[in-house]
C-alpha cells in the first residue's frame, strides 16, 4: 500500500547526472526548481531532507580540471565543489524562505553507535529548527574502508537515520525496468516492487552514467537497506523536480518500492 498523502518527512536524493548538464557544469534551472519545489513541500507541512551529489563534478567545473583519475584529485575536487553546490542551494532555498544546513557523513559514522546517534540528534535538531539539511558523503576524507559506495546507499542510510516516510531517488531514468531500456527497446517499467530480492540486485547492471556513479544496482541495494527498516523508496525521473508534487499525492510515474522485508 502506498502511503502517499501522509508523508510527514521525506528524503530526496539527487544524483550528479541529474544536477549537471552534459558539459559537466551545474544545471542551475534544475537546482533552482528543486529548491523551489522542496520549499513549497516544506511550506505545506512536510519535513524535507536533501541528499545531494555533485561535489566532485562541480569542483571539476569550478577550476576547469579534467575528470579526476586519482583518489587524491577526487578528494580535493570534492572540497572545492561541495562549497559551490552549497552556495547555490543556500541562495535558492533562501530565496524561497528556508535556511539550509550542510551535513557531510562517512560510513564509519553510521557504524559507530555514539557517532551515529550524534548524527541522528543533529538531524532531528536541524529539522526542528526548520532547516533543510543537505547531506553528502564527506568525499574529501573518505576512502575505501569508510565510504558508502555512492549516494544512493547514503540516501538509504539517511532515510533510516531520520525515520523518513519515504526516500525519493531523482535520477536519469524514470523507474526500474525488467531489462536495461538503454539496450532493449522492449524493456518494461515495473511500477511496484514489494520486496527487493538478492537475485534482482544481481541481475541489475552495475555502472551508472559517465558523471554519476549510481546505476540501478546501487539503487536496488539502497531499497534493500530501506526495506530492512520498513521504509519505502521511489525511483522517478529527475528531469523536472516538479514530479515531487506527484510523488506526494501518489500519482507519480516511477517505481515504488514498498519496503517489505524479505521473508
Ligand atoms: N558524493 C559524490 C559527489 O558529491 C557523488 C557520489 C554519488 O553520486 O554516488 O560528487
Coordinates of C-alpha atoms and ligand atoms in Angstrom, one line a residue:
X1 CA 0.0 0.0 0.0
X2 CA 1.3 3.4 -1.0
X3 CA 1.1 5.9 1.9
X4 CA 1.2 9.0 -0.3
X5 CA -0.7 11.9 1.1
X6 CA 0.6 11.2 4.6
X7 CA 4.3 11.8 4.2
X8 CA 5.5 13.8 7.2
X9 CA 9.2 13.5 6.4
X10 CA 10.8 12.8 3.1
X11 CA 14.4 12.3 2.0
X12 CA 15.1 13.3 -1.6
X13 CA 18.2 12.1 -3.3
X14 CA 19.5 13.8 -6.4
X15 CA 22.5 12.5 -8.4
X16 CA 25.3 14.2 -10.3
X17 CA 23.9 13.3 -13.7
X18 CA 20.6 15.0 -12.8
X19 CA 22.3 18.0 -11.3
X20 CA 24.6 18.8 -14.2
X21 CA 24.4 19.4 -17.9
X22 CA 26.3 17.2 -20.4
X23 CA 29.0 19.8 -20.3
X24 CA 29.7 18.9 -16.7
X25 CA 28.5 22.3 -15.5
X26 CA 25.8 22.6 -12.9
X27 CA 22.2 22.7 -14.2
X28 CA 21.1 25.9 -12.5
X29 CA 17.5 25.8 -13.7
X30 CA 17.1 22.3 -12.3
X31 CA 18.7 23.2 -9.0
X32 CA 16.5 26.3 -8.6
X33 CA 13.4 24.3 -9.5
X34 CA 14.3 21.6 -7.0
X35 CA 14.8 24.2 -4.2
X36 CA 11.5 25.9 -5.1
X37 CA 9.5 22.6 -5.1
X38 CA 11.1 21.3 -1.9
X39 CA 10.5 24.7 -0.2
X40 CA 6.9 24.5 -1.3
X41 CA 6.5 20.9 0.0
X42 CA 8.0 22.1 3.3
X43 CA 5.6 25.0 3.4
X44 CA 2.8 22.5 3.1
X45 CA 4.0 20.8 6.3
X46 CA 6.3 18.0 5.2
X47 CA 9.8 18.0 6.5
X48 CA 12.5 17.7 3.8
X49 CA 16.0 16.3 3.9
X50 CA 18.1 16.5 0.7
X51 CA 20.9 14.1 -0.2
X52 CA 22.8 15.8 -3.0
X53 CA 25.8 14.7 -5.0
X54 CA 27.6 16.9 -7.4
X55 CA 30.6 18.0 -5.4
X56 CA 33.3 16.4 -7.5
X57 CA 31.8 17.4 -10.8
X58 CA 31.2 21.0 -9.5
X59 CA 34.9 21.0 -8.4
X60 CA 36.0 20.0 -11.9
X61 CA 33.8 22.7 -13.4
X62 CA 35.0 25.4 -11.0
X63 CA 38.7 25.1 -11.7
X64 CA 38.5 23.7 -15.2
X65 CA 40.1 20.4 -14.2
X66 CA 40.0 17.1 -16.1
X67 CA 37.9 14.3 -14.7
X68 CA 39.9 13.1 -11.7
X69 CA 41.9 9.9 -12.1
X70 CA 43.3 9.5 -8.6
X71 CA 41.6 9.4 -5.2
X72 CA 43.6 12.5 -4.1
X73 CA 42.4 14.5 -7.0
X74 CA 38.8 13.4 -6.4
X75 CA 39.1 14.3 -2.7
X76 CA 40.5 17.8 -3.4
X77 CA 37.9 18.5 -6.1
X78 CA 35.1 17.4 -3.8
X79 CA 36.4 20.0 -1.2
X80 CA 36.2 22.7 -3.9
X81 CA 32.9 21.6 -5.4
X82 CA 31.0 21.0 -2.2
X83 CA 31.2 24.7 -1.5
X84 CA 29.9 25.5 -5.0
X85 CA 26.9 23.2 -4.6
X86 CA 26.1 24.6 -1.2
X87 CA 26.4 28.2 -2.3
X88 CA 23.7 27.5 -4.9
X89 CA 21.4 25.6 -2.5
X90 CA 21.9 28.3 0.1
X91 CA 20.9 31.0 -2.4
X92 CA 17.9 29.3 -3.9
X93 CA 16.4 27.9 -0.7
X94 CA 16.9 31.3 0.9
X95 CA 15.0 32.9 -2.0
X96 CA 12.1 30.7 -1.0
X97 CA 12.4 31.4 2.7
X98 CA 14.3 28.4 4.1
X99 CA 17.7 28.0 5.8
X100 CA 19.9 25.1 4.8
X101 CA 22.4 23.2 6.8
X102 CA 25.3 21.0 5.5
X103 CA 26.0 17.6 6.9
X104 CA 28.8 15.5 5.5
X105 CA 28.9 11.9 6.5
X106 CA 31.1 8.8 6.2
X107 CA 30.1 5.2 6.7
X108 CA 32.1 4.9 9.9
X109 CA 29.7 7.5 11.5
X110 CA 26.8 5.2 10.7
X111 CA 28.6 2.2 12.0
X112 CA 29.7 3.6 15.4
X113 CA 26.7 3.8 17.7
X114 CA 27.7 7.0 19.5
X115 CA 28.6 8.9 16.4
X116 CA 25.5 7.6 14.6
X117 CA 23.4 8.9 17.5
X118 CA 25.1 12.3 17.3
X119 CA 24.3 12.5 13.6
X120 CA 20.7 11.4 14.4
X121 CA 20.4 14.1 17.1
X122 CA 21.8 16.8 14.8
X123 CA 19.4 15.9 12.0
X124 CA 16.4 16.0 14.4
X125 CA 17.5 19.3 15.8
X126 CA 18.0 20.8 12.4
X127 CA 14.6 19.7 11.3
X128 CA 13.0 21.1 14.5
X129 CA 14.8 24.4 13.8
X130 CA 13.1 24.5 10.4
X131 CA 16.2 23.9 8.3
X132 CA 16.6 21.9 5.2
X133 CA 19.5 19.5 5.9
X134 CA 21.6 18.9 2.8
X135 CA 23.7 15.8 3.1
X136 CA 26.6 14.4 1.0
X137 CA 29.3 12.0 1.7
X138 CA 32.4 13.6 3.1
X139 CA 34.4 12.7 0.0
X140 CA 37.4 14.7 0.9
X141 CA 38.2 12.4 3.9
X142 CA 36.5 9.3 2.6
X143 CA 38.4 6.2 1.5
X144 CA 37.5 2.7 0.5
X145 CA 37.1 1.4 4.1
X146 CA 34.7 4.1 5.2
X147 CA 32.8 5.0 2.0
X148 CA 29.1 4.4 1.4
X149 CA 29.6 3.1 -2.1
X150 CA 27.8 6.1 -3.6
X151 CA 25.0 8.4 -2.6
X152 CA 22.2 6.0 -3.5
X153 CA 23.2 4.0 -0.4
X154 CA 24.0 7.1 1.6
X155 CA 20.4 8.3 1.0
X156 CA 19.1 4.9 2.3
X157 CA 21.2 5.2 5.5
X158 CA 19.9 8.8 5.9
X159 CA 16.3 7.6 5.4
X160 CA 16.8 5.1 8.2
X161 CA 18.7 7.6 10.4
X162 CA 15.9 10.2 10.3
X163 CA 13.0 7.7 10.2
X164 CA 11.7 9.1 6.9
X165 CA 8.3 8.1 5.5
X166 CA 9.8 7.7 2.0
X167 CA 13.1 8.2 0.2
X168 CA 12.7 9.6 -3.3
X169 CA 15.5 9.0 -5.8
X170 CA 15.5 11.7 -8.5
X171 CA 17.6 10.2 -11.3
X172 CA 18.3 10.0 -15.0
X173 CA 15.9 7.1 -15.6
X174 CA 12.1 7.2 -14.9
X175 CA 11.9 3.9 -13.0
X176 CA 13.1 0.3 -12.6
X177 CA 12.8 -1.8 -15.8
X178 CA 12.7 -5.5 -16.3
X179 CA 15.8 -5.1 -18.5
X180 CA 18.1 -2.2 -19.5
X181 CA 16.0 0.2 -21.5
X182 CA 19.1 1.8 -23.0
X183 CA 19.8 -1.6 -24.7
X184 CA 16.4 -3.2 -25.0
X185 CA 13.6 -1.1 -26.7
X186 CA 11.0 -3.6 -25.4
X187 CA 12.1 -3.2 -21.7
X188 CA 9.1 -2.6 -19.5
X189 CA 9.0 -0.4 -16.4
X190 CA 7.9 -2.0 -13.2
X191 CA 5.7 0.4 -11.2
X192 CA 5.6 -1.5 -8.0
X193 CA 8.1 -3.8 -6.2
X194 CA 7.1 -5.2 -2.9
X195 CA 10.4 -6.8 -1.9
X196 CA 13.8 -6.3 -3.5
X197 CA 15.5 -9.8 -3.6
X198 CA 19.2 -10.6 -3.9
X199 CA 18.5 -12.0 -7.3
X200 CA 17.1 -8.7 -8.5
X201 CA 20.2 -6.9 -7.2
X202 CA 22.5 -9.4 -9.0
X203 CA 20.5 -9.1 -12.3
X204 CA 20.7 -5.3 -12.3
X205 CA 23.7 -4.0 -14.2
X206 CA 26.4 -2.1 -12.3
X207 CA 27.5 1.1 -14.0
X208 CA 25.8 4.4 -14.0
X209 CA 26.3 7.2 -16.4
X210 CA 29.7 9.0 -17.1
X211 CA 29.2 11.7 -14.5
X212 CA 27.1 9.8 -11.9
X213 CA 28.3 6.8 -10.0
X214 CA 24.9 5.2 -9.2
X215 CA 23.4 2.8 -11.7
X216 CA 20.4 0.6 -11.0
X217 CA 22.2 -1.9 -8.8
X218 CA 23.1 0.7 -6.3
X219 CA 19.5 1.9 -6.2
X220 CA 18.2 -1.6 -5.5
X221 CA 20.8 -2.0 -2.8
X222 CA 19.5 1.2 -1.3
X223 CA 15.9 -0.1 -1.5
X224 CA 17.1 -3.2 0.3
X225 CA 18.7 -1.2 3.2
X226 CA 15.4 0.8 3.5
X227 CA 13.2 -2.3 3.4
X228 CA 15.0 -3.7 6.5
X229 CA 13.6 -0.6 8.2
X230 CA 10.2 -0.9 6.5
X231 CA 10.7 2.4 4.6
X232 CA 9.5 2.7 1.0
X233 CA 11.6 4.2 -1.8
X234 CA 10.7 5.6 -5.2
X235 CA 12.7 6.0 -8.3
X236 CA 11.5 8.8 -10.6
X237 CA 12.9 10.9 -13.4
X238 CA 14.7 14.0 -12.0
X239 CA 14.4 15.9 -15.3
X240 CA 11.6 18.0 -13.8
X241 CA 11.8 18.2 -10.0
X242 CA 8.1 19.2 -10.0
X243 CA 7.4 15.4 -10.2
X244 CA 7.9 15.5 -6.4
X245 CA 4.4 17.0 -6.2
X246 CA 3.0 13.9 -7.8
X247 CA 5.1 11.7 -5.5
X248 CA 3.5 13.5 -2.6
X249 CA 0.0 12.7 -3.9
X250 CA 0.8 9.2 -5.2
X251 CA 0.3 9.9 -8.9
X252 CA 4.0 10.0 -10.0
X253 CA 5.2 7.8 -12.8
X254 CA 8.1 5.7 -11.5
X255 CA 8.8 2.6 -9.4
X256 CA 7.5 2.4 -5.9
X257 CA 9.5 0.0 -3.7
X258 CA 7.1 -0.9 -0.9
X259 CA 9.8 -1.7 1.6
X260 CA 8.5 -5.1 2.7
X261 CA 11.4 -7.1 4.2
X262 CA 12.3 -10.4 2.6
X263 CA 10.9 -13.4 4.5
Ligands
LIG1 N1 29.5 12.2 -3.2 C1 29.8 12.3 -4.6 C2 29.7 13.8 -5.0 O1 29.1 14.6 -4.4 C3 28.9 11.5 -5.5 C4 28.7 10.1 -5.2 C5 27.4 9.5 -5.9 O2 26.8 10.3 -6.7 O3 27.1 8.4 -5.7 O4 30.2 14.1 -6.1

